[in-house]
């Protein structure tokens, strides 16, 4: 039910409410959390940024779920990238050694291949995801949303008993 | 301007964001505060169980904030070999972590005190865990090699000491079957090789024979040089050049002959050497034959192994398991480890150490003390000691892991144990030294089921053990002194030798054993030495030594006769081929030398003729000059 509500909220905010930048910001920040392991210092920092900045929380949470799945699929790739950065580039060795022996930096677990590989990937993808999502929200609100709502598949799902039931449950409090 | 900035701030920052941070932070803090003790307990127990292979239980763990550290009331580590016993358990343990290093993600503990340590306590629940499936190792470890050695010793049939039975059952014809004799096989192989070589030698000699016509040609050419016909220097020079040319031809034939001769001579010498080597092979055959005859081993090793039984060895091999575990468990980090294939989302940690920095994990000192209650237990046990420098990277600490323990039991048994595990450079080196005195032995089996089964019912043992484990090698020396020994025999002695050993053992009150176990590269070996051997071996030799020697001599004579007969065949063949070859070679060599001498003589003759002609002309010239001078001065 949580995921259903999350998806509904996400579709809702695509249509109205917060600005495209807020939605895209939440989505892009959520992608960082989803791609890289959360229980690290940088994970906490990203959560902090999401909570402080006025970005869309539903978009962030939805993005976290989607990108966590992507991270699981691409884990071997992140591992190889992390190993390459940590072990194969001699020029970076001094930086890693200094960070490893500095306060707090080891709490980021940067010396783990998957943590570093996925975090670097997330940082590289951050801007394209942000810009892409922003553009998508604008287009969705202008034209795409109307077209989708007119699609037969959408209407079938919309009229389905599960969605009707969900709506009844959702609106129960407001009717009362 | 200020209003615009405020609007921008409102748009970017979340309204009442403090609540967004504060509320989750408080919730997380409460959860952490409530559950951190349980989480850390579970984490430590899990890590311990992975390392030990049996249950690890921690009671009443508490995390303190200032100073940041841990304490727990009791730690029980079950024995992986016996789930109903603890390997050890402790009383209260308390330690503090270095906060500065904790911020760097490093766990540095200056001193950890472990009080009331007790070994081998009984458990109320089973502490064993399902054995993990480990992939088969390509090279067997120390314990596997030791176990296979015990099994192979056990599977060997004991040598019989019943001389009459040995004589009755000894089937010399079967033992001396040619299939069992390497010398026989070697002689057959040599015969074939000599025959093959004979064919080759004959072909070579035929080639040599062909050059006889060339020698005749050389001879006739040499004879054609008529020294008497030389009248002047020019004809003399021509004759000399001709003689030299003929000599070159002759030398060419000689060089070719010498090359072929040396090939044949080398072959002959090689076979001569191989025939001489048959003596060594025959000696080896004799040893094999004696083994097959299963004559009693009168050397001290055989008797010592039988009398001391497997218990002592088995106990020693058990401790090898711990040595092996320490060798494989304590390892060092590598600067650039090879890429692994970790589980999904786990990744691989790469460590970046620098000089004068802390490793990831370092307990500088653990003080250990404990024992049983001295007032209630007359056989009270007390141990104390320290473990220094447990770390994940000895290169960073610059210190090896060191263990020093002292223990006493009942005021009579003392144990001191010192060990170092050095992983600072390759190969890793482990050192062990243990001294045990006054250990009461209540039951130790002696003999074997088929040879004087017996057991020590009471004795006092002192032991001194040193072991060095450099890399995959291993070398240990153990000295055991058994004193105040009382033996009980499971049955009456059977046969002569058992009776002898029974008498010797019954009068003994103690003995010493030196046991060395070592492994070089891939071979594991054990050596015994005991003063018990001298007594037993001398008594055994006195009685059965002569009989055994007689059987051995009989075997030796029959073997020598059999091998001698076969050897004659190859020697005869070899001599036949050798004489054929050497005779023909000699004949040809004589012929060649004759022709060579003829050519050289002709050359010398020409040279002499030239000298003579030169002298004659010089004399004529000087005479003419003198005559001319005389004419001038007249």
Tab-separated table of C-alpha atoms in Angstrom, chain A residues 22 37 48 50-57 71-76 79-80 83 86-88 93 96-97 100-107 109-114, chain B residues 10-15 17 20-21 24 100 102-106 335-354 357-358 360 392:
chain	number	residue	atom	x	y	z
A	22	UNK	CA	11.444	21.003	-6.810
A	37	UNK	CA	24.648	2.563	0.062
A	48	UNK	CA	20.005	16.235	5.431
A	50	UNK	CA	16.725	16.624	1.090
A	51	UNK	CA	15.139	17.589	4.383
A	52	UNK	CA	16.583	21.094	4.451
A	53	UNK	CA	15.955	22.052	0.850
A	54	UNK	CA	12.369	22.475	-0.269
A	55	UNK	CA	12.450	19.587	-2.711
A	56	UNK	CA	9.671	17.112	-3.248
A	57	UNK	CA	9.912	14.280	-0.716
A	71	UNK	CA	22.000	-0.118	-8.236
A	72	UNK	CA	21.372	-3.805	-7.530
A	73	UNK	CA	21.499	-4.588	-11.242
A	74	UNK	CA	24.607	-2.530	-11.944
A	75	UNK	CA	26.471	-3.498	-8.746
A	76	UNK	CA	29.281	-5.406	-10.554
A	79	UNK	CA	32.503	-2.569	-8.041
A	80	UNK	CA	34.811	-2.507	-11.066
A	83	UNK	CA	38.323	-0.848	-7.789
A	86	UNK	CA	40.990	2.968	-5.705
A	87	UNK	CA	43.634	0.547	-6.880
A	88	UNK	CA	44.611	1.240	-10.466
A	93	UNK	CA	46.705	6.966	-4.229
A	96	UNK	CA	42.977	8.058	-0.805
A	97	UNK	CA	45.772	7.548	1.758
A	100	UNK	CA	41.814	7.127	4.854
A	101	UNK	CA	43.875	8.510	7.699
A	102	UNK	CA	41.902	11.743	8.150
A	103	UNK	CA	39.126	12.169	10.715
A	104	UNK	CA	35.539	11.501	9.548
A	105	UNK	CA	36.479	10.697	5.928
A	106	UNK	CA	36.748	6.933	6.616
A	107	UNK	CA	33.142	7.067	7.882
A	109	UNK	CA	33.456	4.164	3.543
A	110	UNK	CA	35.002	5.572	0.383
A	111	UNK	CA	37.578	2.744	0.434
A	112	UNK	CA	34.821	0.274	-0.413
A	113	UNK	CA	34.692	-0.377	-4.150
A	114	UNK	CA	30.887	-0.412	-4.407
B	10	UNK	CA	11.715	30.647	1.196
B	11	UNK	CA	11.604	28.987	-2.209
B	12	UNK	CA	14.836	27.033	-1.760
B	13	UNK	CA	14.681	26.171	1.943
B	14	UNK	CA	11.897	24.062	3.386
B	15	UNK	CA	9.585	25.949	5.779
B	17	UNK	CA	13.040	22.613	8.094
B	20	UNK	CA	12.186	17.994	9.467
B	21	UNK	CA	15.691	17.430	10.821
B	24	UNK	CA	13.832	12.274	12.635
B	100	UNK	CA	40.063	10.478	17.969
B	102	UNK	CA	37.127	6.290	16.116
B	103	UNK	CA	36.375	9.420	14.078
B	104	UNK	CA	38.833	8.003	11.535
B	105	UNK	CA	36.890	4.746	11.519
B	106	UNK	CA	39.617	2.944	13.498
B	335	UNK	CA	48.457	-2.646	-0.298
B	336	UNK	CA	46.811	-3.555	-3.574
B	337	UNK	CA	44.734	-6.666	-3.143
B	338	UNK	CA	43.646	-8.496	-6.287
B	339	UNK	CA	40.122	-7.735	-7.423
B	340	UNK	CA	37.568	-10.040	-5.786
B	341	UNK	CA	34.012	-10.950	-6.680
B	342	UNK	CA	32.120	-9.868	-3.567
B	343	UNK	CA	28.440	-10.458	-2.868
B	344	UNK	CA	26.072	-7.891	-4.339
B	345	UNK	CA	26.108	-4.494	-2.604
B	346	UNK	CA	28.977	-5.605	-0.339
B	347	UNK	CA	31.966	-4.405	-2.353
B	348	UNK	CA	35.597	-4.913	-1.519
B	349	UNK	CA	37.519	-2.827	0.992
B	350	UNK	CA	40.899	-1.454	-0.066
B	351	UNK	CA	43.160	-0.254	2.736
B	352	UNK	CA	45.492	2.729	2.442
B	353	UNK	CA	48.091	2.658	5.161
B	354	UNK	CA	50.646	5.343	5.738
B	357	UNK	CA	49.232	5.820	11.279
B	358	UNK	CA	46.989	3.458	13.146
B	360	UNK	CA	41.888	-0.255	11.292
B	392	UNK	CA	44.532	-6.157	11.355
